[in-house]
Short mmCIF file of C-alpha atoms and ligand atoms in Angstrom, two decimals:
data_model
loop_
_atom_site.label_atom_id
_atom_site.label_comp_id
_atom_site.label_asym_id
_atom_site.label_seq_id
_atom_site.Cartn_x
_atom_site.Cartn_y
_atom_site.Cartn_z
CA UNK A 50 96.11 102.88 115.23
CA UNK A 51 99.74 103.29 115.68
CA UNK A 52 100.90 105.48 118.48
CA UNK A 53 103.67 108.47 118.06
CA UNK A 54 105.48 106.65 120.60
CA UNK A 55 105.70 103.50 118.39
CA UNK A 56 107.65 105.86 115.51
CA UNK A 57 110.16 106.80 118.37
CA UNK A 58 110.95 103.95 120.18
CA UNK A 59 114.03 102.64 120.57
CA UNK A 60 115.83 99.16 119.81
CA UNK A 61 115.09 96.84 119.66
CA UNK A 62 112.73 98.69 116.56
CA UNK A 63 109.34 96.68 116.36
CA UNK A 64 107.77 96.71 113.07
CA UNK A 65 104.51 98.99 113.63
CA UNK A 66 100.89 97.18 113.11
CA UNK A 67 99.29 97.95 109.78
CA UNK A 68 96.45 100.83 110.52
CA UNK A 69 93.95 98.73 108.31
CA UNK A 70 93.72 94.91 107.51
CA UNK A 71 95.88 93.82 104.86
CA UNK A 72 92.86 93.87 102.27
CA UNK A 73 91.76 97.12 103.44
CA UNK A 74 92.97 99.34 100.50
CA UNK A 75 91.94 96.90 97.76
CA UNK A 76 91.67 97.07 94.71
CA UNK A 77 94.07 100.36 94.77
CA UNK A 78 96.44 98.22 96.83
CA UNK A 79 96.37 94.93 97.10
CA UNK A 80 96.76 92.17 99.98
CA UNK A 81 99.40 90.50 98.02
CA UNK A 82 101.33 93.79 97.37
CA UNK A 83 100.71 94.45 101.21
CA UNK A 84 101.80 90.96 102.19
CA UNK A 85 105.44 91.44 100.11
CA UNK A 86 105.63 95.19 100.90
CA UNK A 87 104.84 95.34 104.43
CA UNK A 88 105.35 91.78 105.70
CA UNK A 89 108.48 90.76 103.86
CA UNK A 90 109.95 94.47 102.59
CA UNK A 91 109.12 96.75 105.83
CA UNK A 92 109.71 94.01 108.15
CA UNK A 93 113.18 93.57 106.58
CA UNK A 94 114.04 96.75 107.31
CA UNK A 95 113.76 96.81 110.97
CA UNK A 96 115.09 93.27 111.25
CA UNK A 97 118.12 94.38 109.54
CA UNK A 98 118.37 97.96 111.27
CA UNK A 99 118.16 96.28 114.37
CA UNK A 100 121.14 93.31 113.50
CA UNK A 101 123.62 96.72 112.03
CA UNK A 102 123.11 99.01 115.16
CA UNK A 103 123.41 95.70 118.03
CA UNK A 104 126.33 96.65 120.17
CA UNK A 105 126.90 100.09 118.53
CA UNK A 106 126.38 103.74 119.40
CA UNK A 107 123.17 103.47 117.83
CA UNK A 108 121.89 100.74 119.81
CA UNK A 109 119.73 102.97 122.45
CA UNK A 110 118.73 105.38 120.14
CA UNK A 111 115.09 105.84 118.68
CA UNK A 112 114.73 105.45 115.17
CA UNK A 113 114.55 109.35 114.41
CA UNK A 114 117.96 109.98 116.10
CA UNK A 115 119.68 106.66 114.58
CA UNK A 116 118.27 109.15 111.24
CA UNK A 117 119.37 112.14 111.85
CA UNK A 118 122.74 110.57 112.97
CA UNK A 119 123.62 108.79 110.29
CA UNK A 120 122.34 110.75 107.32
CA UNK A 121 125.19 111.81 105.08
CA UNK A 122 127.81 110.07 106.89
CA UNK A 123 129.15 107.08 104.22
CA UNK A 124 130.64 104.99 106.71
CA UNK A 125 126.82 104.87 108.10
CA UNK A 126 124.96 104.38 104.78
CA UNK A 127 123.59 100.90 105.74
CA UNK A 128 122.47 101.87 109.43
CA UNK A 129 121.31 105.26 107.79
CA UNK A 130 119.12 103.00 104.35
CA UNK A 131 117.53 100.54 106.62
CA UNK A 132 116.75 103.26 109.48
CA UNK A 133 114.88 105.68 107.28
CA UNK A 134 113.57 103.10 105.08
CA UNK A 135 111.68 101.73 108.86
CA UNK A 136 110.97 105.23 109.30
CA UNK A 137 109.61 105.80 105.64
CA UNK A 138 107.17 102.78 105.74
CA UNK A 139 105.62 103.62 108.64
CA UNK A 140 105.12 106.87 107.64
CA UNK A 141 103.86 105.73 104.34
CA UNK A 142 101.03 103.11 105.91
CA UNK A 143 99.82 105.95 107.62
CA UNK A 144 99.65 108.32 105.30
CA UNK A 145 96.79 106.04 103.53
CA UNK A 146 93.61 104.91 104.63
CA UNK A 147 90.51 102.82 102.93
CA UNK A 148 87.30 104.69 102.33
CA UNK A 149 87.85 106.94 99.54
CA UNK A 150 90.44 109.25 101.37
CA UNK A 151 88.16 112.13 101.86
CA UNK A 152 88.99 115.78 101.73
CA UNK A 153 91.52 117.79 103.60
CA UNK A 154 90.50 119.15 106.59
CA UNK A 155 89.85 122.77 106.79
CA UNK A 156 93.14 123.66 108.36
CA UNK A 157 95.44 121.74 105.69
CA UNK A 158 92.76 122.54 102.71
CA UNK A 159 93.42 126.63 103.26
CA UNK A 160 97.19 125.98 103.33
CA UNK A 161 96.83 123.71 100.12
CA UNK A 162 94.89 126.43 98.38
CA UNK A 163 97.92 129.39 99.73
CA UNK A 164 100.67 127.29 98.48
CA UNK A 165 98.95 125.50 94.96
CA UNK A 166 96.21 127.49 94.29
CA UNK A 167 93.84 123.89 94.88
CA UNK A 168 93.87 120.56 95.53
CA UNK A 169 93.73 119.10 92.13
CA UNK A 170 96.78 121.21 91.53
CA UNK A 171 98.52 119.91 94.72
CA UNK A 172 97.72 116.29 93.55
CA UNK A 173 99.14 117.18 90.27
CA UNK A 174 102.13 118.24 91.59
CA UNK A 175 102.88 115.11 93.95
CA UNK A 176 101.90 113.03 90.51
CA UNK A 177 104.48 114.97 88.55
CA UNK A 178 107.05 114.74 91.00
CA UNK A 179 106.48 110.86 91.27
CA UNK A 180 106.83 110.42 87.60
CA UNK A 181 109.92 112.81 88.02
CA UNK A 182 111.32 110.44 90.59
CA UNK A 183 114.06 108.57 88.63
CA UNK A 184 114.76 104.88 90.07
CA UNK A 185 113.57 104.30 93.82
CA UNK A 186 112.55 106.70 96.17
CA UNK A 187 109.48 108.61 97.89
CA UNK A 188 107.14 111.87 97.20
CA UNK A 189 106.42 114.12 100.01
CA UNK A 190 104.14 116.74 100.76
CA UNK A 191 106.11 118.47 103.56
CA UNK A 192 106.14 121.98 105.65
CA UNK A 193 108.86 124.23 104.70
CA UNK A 194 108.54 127.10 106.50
CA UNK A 195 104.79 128.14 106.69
CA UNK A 196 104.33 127.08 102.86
CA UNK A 197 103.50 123.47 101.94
CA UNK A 198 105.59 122.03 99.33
CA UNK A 199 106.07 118.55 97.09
CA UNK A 200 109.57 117.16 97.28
CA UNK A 201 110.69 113.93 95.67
CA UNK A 202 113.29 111.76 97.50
CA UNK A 203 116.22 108.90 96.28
CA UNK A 204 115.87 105.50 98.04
CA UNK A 205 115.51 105.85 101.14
CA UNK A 206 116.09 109.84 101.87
CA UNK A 207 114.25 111.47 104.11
CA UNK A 208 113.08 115.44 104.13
CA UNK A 209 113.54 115.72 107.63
CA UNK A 210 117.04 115.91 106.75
CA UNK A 211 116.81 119.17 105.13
CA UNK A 212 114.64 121.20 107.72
CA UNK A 213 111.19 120.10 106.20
CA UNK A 214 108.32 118.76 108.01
CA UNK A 215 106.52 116.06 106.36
CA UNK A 216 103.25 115.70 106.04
CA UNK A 217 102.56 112.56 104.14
CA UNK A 218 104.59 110.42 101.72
CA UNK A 219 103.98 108.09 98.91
CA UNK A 220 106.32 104.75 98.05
CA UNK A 221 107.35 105.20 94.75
CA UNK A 222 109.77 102.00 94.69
CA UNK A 223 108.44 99.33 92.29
CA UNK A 224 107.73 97.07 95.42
CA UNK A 225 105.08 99.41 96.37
CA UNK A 226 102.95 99.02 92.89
CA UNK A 227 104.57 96.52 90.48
CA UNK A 228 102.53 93.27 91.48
CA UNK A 229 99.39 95.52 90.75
CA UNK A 230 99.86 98.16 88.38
CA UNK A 231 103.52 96.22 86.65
CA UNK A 232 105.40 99.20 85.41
CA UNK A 233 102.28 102.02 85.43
CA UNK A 234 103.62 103.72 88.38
CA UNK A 235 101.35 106.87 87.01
CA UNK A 236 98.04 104.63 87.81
CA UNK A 237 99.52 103.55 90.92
CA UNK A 238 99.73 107.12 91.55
CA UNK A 239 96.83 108.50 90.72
CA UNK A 240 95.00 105.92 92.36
CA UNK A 241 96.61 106.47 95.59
CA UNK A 242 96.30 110.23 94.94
CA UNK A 243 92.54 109.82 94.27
CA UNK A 244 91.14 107.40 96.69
CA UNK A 245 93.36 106.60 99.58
CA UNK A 246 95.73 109.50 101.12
CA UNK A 247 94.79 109.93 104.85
CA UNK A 248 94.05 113.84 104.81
CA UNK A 249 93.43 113.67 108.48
CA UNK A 250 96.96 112.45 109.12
CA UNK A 251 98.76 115.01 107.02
CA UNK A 252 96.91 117.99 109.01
CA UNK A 253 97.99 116.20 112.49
CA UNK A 254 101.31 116.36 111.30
CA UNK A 255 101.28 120.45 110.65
CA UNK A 256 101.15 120.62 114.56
FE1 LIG B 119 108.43 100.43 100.04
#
């Protein structure tokens, strides 16, 4: 498993090992879609992060900083895309796991229940909100507050930027689903939704 410590370390950025084998989420997700998405599209993120901030400001700074740095700044809108887009992937592989997902532990499940009344309701409203997504980008169940909420982000945007906590994220670019599900990003979704989000995970992060 990947460490905290791997999300926060400085250049130059490393990309993080998978949590599973490459074939671990299949058939939901693929090993071809993981070969492209994390060993061509994630990888090419922190190679290129790492060529933009050589020699910069940025250099020493861990990958959260570079963020939080950089975000709304257009001068900075490459450092800031390939930066969070590191950030986003990692979070992303983590926020999955084989085995059917399982259920929310009890600390998450009674905040899912105060803020969407259930579960199925929560996983409605991250579907809807991926559907809603228009183009690229990424839906989050984050902490705002004390109250959970779903938030849908462009590209590479991050909710971290805003004041929320997230929790756990799902890729909603094409690269994420189109080798498996073409343009059916709703199956993708559901699928995801229904067998692999890493429950566990998303409670660790409420802490
Ligand atoms: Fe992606």
């Amino acid at each position: 498993m990947m460490s905290n410590d791997k999300m926060k370390s400085a250049s130059p950025h490393v990309l993080p090992p998978l949590p599973y084998a490459d074939n671990a989420l299949d058939p939901i997700i693929s090993a071809k879609t993981i070969g492209f998405h994390y060993g061509k599209h994630h990888k090419g993120y922190v190679d290129n992060l790492n060529k933009l901030v050589a020699e910069t400001e940025f250099a020493n700074l861990p990958l959260e900083k570079i963020i939080t740095k950089t975000a709304g700044k257009t001068d900075k809108t490459a450092i800031f895309n390939n930066a969070a887009q590191t950030w986003n992937h990692t979070f992303y592989w983590r926020s999955l796991r084989p085995k059917n997902g399982g259920e929310p532990p009890a600390v998450l499940k009674q905040k899912i229940d105060v803020s969407f009344g259930a579960l199925d309701a929560c996983k409605k409203e991250l579907a809807t909100a991926a559907m809603a997504q228009f183009g690229s980008g990424w839906v989050w169940l984050v902490l705002d507050g004390d109250k959970l909420k779903v938030v849908k982000t462009g590209n590479a945007d991050v909710p971290m930027t805003t004041g929320m906590k997230p929790l756990l994220t799902i890729d909603v670019w094409e690269h994420a689903y189109y080798l498996d599900y073409q343009n059916r990003r709703a199956d993708y979704v559901n699928a995801v939704l229904d067998n692999l989000i890493n429950w566990d995970f998303a409670a660790e992060n409420l802490g």
